[in-house]
């Protein structure tokens, strides 16, 4: 199974946030640069993560992004389920619809496989994912140098 680019970016943003010093609240633009994402994409993902309660955004002087307790210690499986949505793995009802959809067992098998994938992520938290050697790598991420 392959995660959407949005889910991948969301996990990278949360992992980057998890390794920052407590109280450090970087702006979205800084986090986007550190994880190699366009600001506009990162801003959309940050908004989604706020709605899920795993990231807080504070405005104004001293503002920025902060990882919530749910973001740090919540289940990665639960988070990925929320980000990926409930859609089918295959497009049985796309246009044109699959002619096998009324009696196909593949759809059920793929749903079960997707749930097994998510279940394998359930025991992990973002905090677990940033243990060494990942944490030090995340801290070393810096925006690319400007070309000129």
PDB file of C-alpha atoms in Angstrom:
ATOM      1  CA  UNK A   1       0.000   0.000   0.000  1.00  0.00           C
ATOM      2  CA  UNK A   2       1.226   3.479  -0.775  1.00  0.00           C
ATOM      3  CA  UNK A   3       0.322   6.516   1.326  1.00  0.00           C
ATOM      4  CA  UNK A   4      -0.784   9.716  -0.337  1.00  0.00           C
ATOM      5  CA  UNK A   5       1.763  12.508  -0.628  1.00  0.00           C
ATOM      6  CA  UNK A   6      -0.319  14.515   1.866  1.00  0.00           C
ATOM      7  CA  UNK A   7      -0.112  11.783   4.518  1.00  0.00           C
ATOM      8  CA  UNK A   8       3.616  11.386   3.953  1.00  0.00           C
ATOM      9  CA  UNK A   9       4.124  15.130   4.368  1.00  0.00           C
ATOM     10  CA  UNK A  10       1.930  15.212   7.484  1.00  0.00           C
ATOM     11  CA  UNK A  11       4.025  12.505   9.129  1.00  0.00           C
ATOM     12  CA  UNK A  12       7.284  14.265   8.218  1.00  0.00           C
ATOM     13  CA  UNK A  13       5.969  17.548   9.659  1.00  0.00           C
ATOM     14  CA  UNK A  14       4.930  15.862  12.910  1.00  0.00           C
ATOM     15  CA  UNK A  15       8.224  14.015  13.197  1.00  0.00           C
ATOM     16  CA  UNK A  16      10.183  17.232  12.669  1.00  0.00           C
ATOM     17  CA  UNK A  17       8.074  18.951  15.316  1.00  0.00           C
ATOM     18  CA  UNK A  18       8.648  16.067  17.752  1.00  0.00           C
ATOM     19  CA  UNK A  19      12.423  16.567  17.832  1.00  0.00           C
ATOM     20  CA  UNK A  20      12.372  20.298  18.505  1.00  0.00           C
ATOM     21  CA  UNK A  21      13.060  21.657  21.974  1.00  0.00           C
ATOM     22  CA  UNK A  22      10.032  22.023  24.216  1.00  0.00           C
ATOM     23  CA  UNK A  23       8.639  25.505  23.764  1.00  0.00           C
ATOM     24  CA  UNK A  24      10.171  25.985  20.319  1.00  0.00           C
ATOM     25  CA  UNK A  25       7.331  27.052  17.988  1.00  0.00           C
ATOM     26  CA  UNK A  26       8.619  27.477  14.432  1.00  0.00           C
ATOM     27  CA  UNK A  27       6.462  29.011  11.707  1.00  0.00           C
ATOM     28  CA  UNK A  28       4.957  26.819   9.005  1.00  0.00           C
ATOM     29  CA  UNK A  29       7.334  28.254   6.418  1.00  0.00           C
ATOM     30  CA  UNK A  30      10.363  27.078   8.432  1.00  0.00           C
ATOM     31  CA  UNK A  31       8.970  23.564   8.911  1.00  0.00           C
ATOM     32  CA  UNK A  32       8.051  23.349   5.213  1.00  0.00           C
ATOM     33  CA  UNK A  33      11.595  24.262   4.225  1.00  0.00           C
ATOM     34  CA  UNK A  34      13.109  21.782   6.683  1.00  0.00           C
ATOM     35  CA  UNK A  35      11.075  18.851   5.338  1.00  0.00           C
ATOM     36  CA  UNK A  36      11.557  19.877   1.709  1.00  0.00           C
ATOM     37  CA  UNK A  37       7.958  20.792   0.956  1.00  0.00           C
ATOM     38  CA  UNK A  38       6.409  23.791  -0.794  1.00  0.00           C
ATOM     39  CA  UNK A  39       4.950  26.238   1.719  1.00  0.00           C
ATOM     40  CA  UNK A  40       1.469  26.093   0.158  1.00  0.00           C
ATOM     41  CA  UNK A  41       1.306  22.293   0.546  1.00  0.00           C
ATOM     42  CA  UNK A  42       2.639  22.402   4.088  1.00  0.00           C
ATOM     43  CA  UNK A  43       0.127  25.098   5.057  1.00  0.00           C
ATOM     44  CA  UNK A  44      -2.774  22.909   3.888  1.00  0.00           C
ATOM     45  CA  UNK A  45      -1.407  19.939   5.804  1.00  0.00           C
ATOM     46  CA  UNK A  46      -0.864  22.025   8.944  1.00  0.00           C
ATOM     47  CA  UNK A  47      -4.507  23.125   8.787  1.00  0.00           C
ATOM     48  CA  UNK A  48      -5.614  19.485   8.500  1.00  0.00           C
ATOM     49  CA  UNK A  49      -3.372  18.481  11.415  1.00  0.00           C
ATOM     50  CA  UNK A  50      -4.879  21.276  13.504  1.00  0.00           C
ATOM     51  CA  UNK A  51      -8.381  19.949  12.788  1.00  0.00           C
ATOM     52  CA  UNK A  52      -7.233  16.505  13.902  1.00  0.00           C
ATOM     53  CA  UNK A  53      -5.949  17.999  17.174  1.00  0.00           C
ATOM     54  CA  UNK A  54      -2.332  16.911  16.743  1.00  0.00           C
ATOM     55  CA  UNK A  55      -0.840  20.316  15.988  1.00  0.00           C
ATOM     56  CA  UNK A  56      -1.563  23.791  17.298  1.00  0.00           C
ATOM     57  CA  UNK A  57      -0.852  27.005  15.447  1.00  0.00           C
ATOM     58  CA  UNK A  58      -0.427  30.212  17.392  1.00  0.00           C
ATOM     59  CA  UNK A  59      -0.665  33.551  15.672  1.00  0.00           C
ATOM     60  CA  UNK A  60       1.222  36.733  16.316  1.00  0.00           C
ATOM     61  CA  UNK A  61       4.453  37.524  18.063  1.00  0.00           C
ATOM     62  CA  UNK A  62       5.902  34.406  19.656  1.00  0.00           C
ATOM     63  CA  UNK A  63       3.504  32.299  17.636  1.00  0.00           C
ATOM     64  CA  UNK A  64       4.181  29.309  15.463  1.00  0.00           C
ATOM     65  CA  UNK A  65       3.481  25.601  15.471  1.00  0.00           C
ATOM     66  CA  UNK A  66       3.362  23.329  18.496  1.00  0.00           C
ATOM     67  CA  UNK A  67       2.888  19.578  18.701  1.00  0.00           C
ATOM     68  CA  UNK A  68       0.053  18.542  21.019  1.00  0.00           C
ATOM     69  CA  UNK A  69       0.194  15.587  23.386  1.00  0.00           C
ATOM     70  CA  UNK A  70      -2.156  13.711  21.025  1.00  0.00           C
ATOM     71  CA  UNK A  71       0.250  14.471  18.196  1.00  0.00           C
ATOM     72  CA  UNK A  72       3.264  13.209  20.102  1.00  0.00           C
ATOM     73  CA  UNK A  73       1.782  10.141  21.797  1.00  0.00           C
ATOM     74  CA  UNK A  74      -1.310   9.223  19.762  1.00  0.00           C
ATOM     75  CA  UNK A  75      -1.449   6.193  17.502  1.00  0.00           C
ATOM     76  CA  UNK A  76       0.188   6.600  14.091  1.00  0.00           C
ATOM     77  CA  UNK A  77      -2.323   4.059  12.756  1.00  0.00           C
ATOM     78  CA  UNK A  78      -5.250   6.197  13.919  1.00  0.00           C
ATOM     79  CA  UNK A  79      -3.649   9.277  12.408  1.00  0.00           C
ATOM     80  CA  UNK A  80      -2.985   7.609   9.052  1.00  0.00           C
ATOM     81  CA  UNK A  81      -6.577   6.304   8.954  1.00  0.00           C
ATOM     82  CA  UNK A  82      -7.856   9.858   9.482  1.00  0.00           C
ATOM     83  CA  UNK A  83      -5.523  11.325   6.861  1.00  0.00           C
ATOM     84  CA  UNK A  84      -6.100   8.639   4.234  1.00  0.00           C
ATOM     85  CA  UNK A  85      -9.874   8.450   4.636  1.00  0.00           C
ATOM     86  CA  UNK A  86     -12.207   5.533   4.129  1.00  0.00           C
ATOM     87  CA  UNK A  87     -12.061   5.243   0.348  1.00  0.00           C
ATOM     88  CA  UNK A  88     -11.459   1.945  -1.382  1.00  0.00           C
ATOM     89  CA  UNK A  89      -7.935   0.920  -2.338  1.00  0.00           C
ATOM     90  CA  UNK A  90      -9.154   0.361  -5.892  1.00  0.00           C
ATOM     91  CA  UNK A  91     -11.654   2.377  -7.921  1.00  0.00           C
ATOM     92  CA  UNK A  92     -14.509  -0.113  -8.141  1.00  0.00           C
ATOM     93  CA  UNK A  93     -17.079   2.646  -8.561  1.00  0.00           C
ATOM     94  CA  UNK A  94     -15.005   4.940 -10.769  1.00  0.00           C
ATOM     95  CA  UNK A  95     -16.219   6.028 -14.163  1.00  0.00           C
ATOM     96  CA  UNK A  96     -16.369   3.636 -15.861  1.00  0.00           C
ATOM     97  CA  UNK A  97     -17.280   1.340 -12.983  1.00  0.00           C
ATOM     98  CA  UNK A  98     -15.655  -2.073 -12.740  1.00  0.00           C
ATOM     99  CA  UNK A  99     -17.930  -4.703 -14.290  1.00  0.00           C
ATOM    100  CA  UNK A 100     -17.049  -7.124 -11.468  1.00  0.00           C
ATOM    101  CA  UNK A 101     -18.078  -4.853  -8.592  1.00  0.00           C
ATOM    102  CA  UNK A 102     -21.381  -6.596  -7.815  1.00  0.00           C
ATOM    103  CA  UNK A 103     -19.718  -9.938  -7.078  1.00  0.00           C
ATOM    104  CA  UNK A 104     -16.011  -9.281  -6.637  1.00  0.00           C
ATOM    105  CA  UNK A 105     -14.172 -10.491  -3.560  1.00  0.00           C
ATOM    106  CA  UNK A 106     -11.050  -8.470  -4.323  1.00  0.00           C
ATOM    107  CA  UNK A 107     -12.575  -5.297  -2.839  1.00  0.00           C
ATOM    108  CA  UNK A 108     -13.123  -7.033   0.525  1.00  0.00           C
ATOM    109  CA  UNK A 109      -9.661  -8.589   0.499  1.00  0.00           C
ATOM    110  CA  UNK A 110      -8.078  -5.198  -0.200  1.00  0.00           C
ATOM    111  CA  UNK A 111     -10.074  -3.549   2.612  1.00  0.00           C
ATOM    112  CA  UNK A 112      -8.819  -6.224   4.992  1.00  0.00           C
ATOM    113  CA  UNK A 113      -5.253  -5.725   3.771  1.00  0.00           C
ATOM    114  CA  UNK A 114      -5.543  -1.955   4.267  1.00  0.00           C
ATOM    115  CA  UNK A 115      -6.810  -2.468   7.817  1.00  0.00           C
ATOM    116  CA  UNK A 116      -3.936  -4.867   8.541  1.00  0.00           C
ATOM    117  CA  UNK A 117      -1.534  -2.173   7.297  1.00  0.00           C
ATOM    118  CA  UNK A 118      -3.094   0.416   9.632  1.00  0.00           C
ATOM    119  CA  UNK A 119      -3.183  -2.080  12.512  1.00  0.00           C
ATOM    120  CA  UNK A 120       0.570  -2.588  12.129  1.00  0.00           C
ATOM    121  CA  UNK A 121       0.982   1.178  12.704  1.00  0.00           C
ATOM    122  CA  UNK A 122      -1.382   1.324  15.711  1.00  0.00           C
ATOM    123  CA  UNK A 123       1.235   0.573  18.408  1.00  0.00           C
ATOM    124  CA  UNK A 124       3.522   3.377  17.231  1.00  0.00           C
ATOM    125  CA  UNK A 125       3.429   7.047  18.156  1.00  0.00           C
ATOM    126  CA  UNK A 126       5.259   9.938  16.511  1.00  0.00           C
ATOM    127  CA  UNK A 127       7.472   9.944  19.587  1.00  0.00           C
ATOM    128  CA  UNK A 128       8.439   6.315  18.842  1.00  0.00           C
ATOM    129  CA  UNK A 129       9.309   7.187  15.248  1.00  0.00           C
ATOM    130  CA  UNK A 130      11.858   9.834  16.204  1.00  0.00           C
ATOM    131  CA  UNK A 131      14.077   7.608  18.330  1.00  0.00           C
ATOM    132  CA  UNK A 132      17.690   7.378  17.157  1.00  0.00           C
ATOM    133  CA  UNK A 133      18.857   7.324  14.446  1.00  0.00           C
ATOM    134  CA  UNK A 134      15.852   9.235  13.031  1.00  0.00           C
ATOM    135  CA  UNK A 135      15.766  12.057  15.591  1.00  0.00           C
ATOM    136  CA  UNK A 136      19.299  13.293  14.939  1.00  0.00           C
ATOM    137  CA  UNK A 137      18.648  13.157  11.188  1.00  0.00           C
ATOM    138  CA  UNK A 138      15.524  15.271  11.626  1.00  0.00           C
ATOM    139  CA  UNK A 139      17.442  17.813  13.695  1.00  0.00           C
ATOM    140  CA  UNK A 140      20.014  18.071  10.922  1.00  0.00           C
ATOM    141  CA  UNK A 141      17.413  19.006   8.315  1.00  0.00           C
ATOM    142  CA  UNK A 142      17.924  22.523   7.118  1.00  0.00           C
ATOM    143  CA  UNK A 143      16.379  24.482   4.285  1.00  0.00           C
ATOM    144  CA  UNK A 144      18.237  24.161   1.004  1.00  0.00           C
ATOM    145  CA  UNK A 145      20.773  26.882   0.389  1.00  0.00           C
ATOM    146  CA  UNK A 146      19.545  29.575  -1.991  1.00  0.00           C
ATOM    147  CA  UNK A 147      20.886  29.310  -5.504  1.00  0.00           C
ATOM    148  CA  UNK A 148      21.987  32.436  -7.096  1.00  0.00           C
TER     149      UNK A 148
END
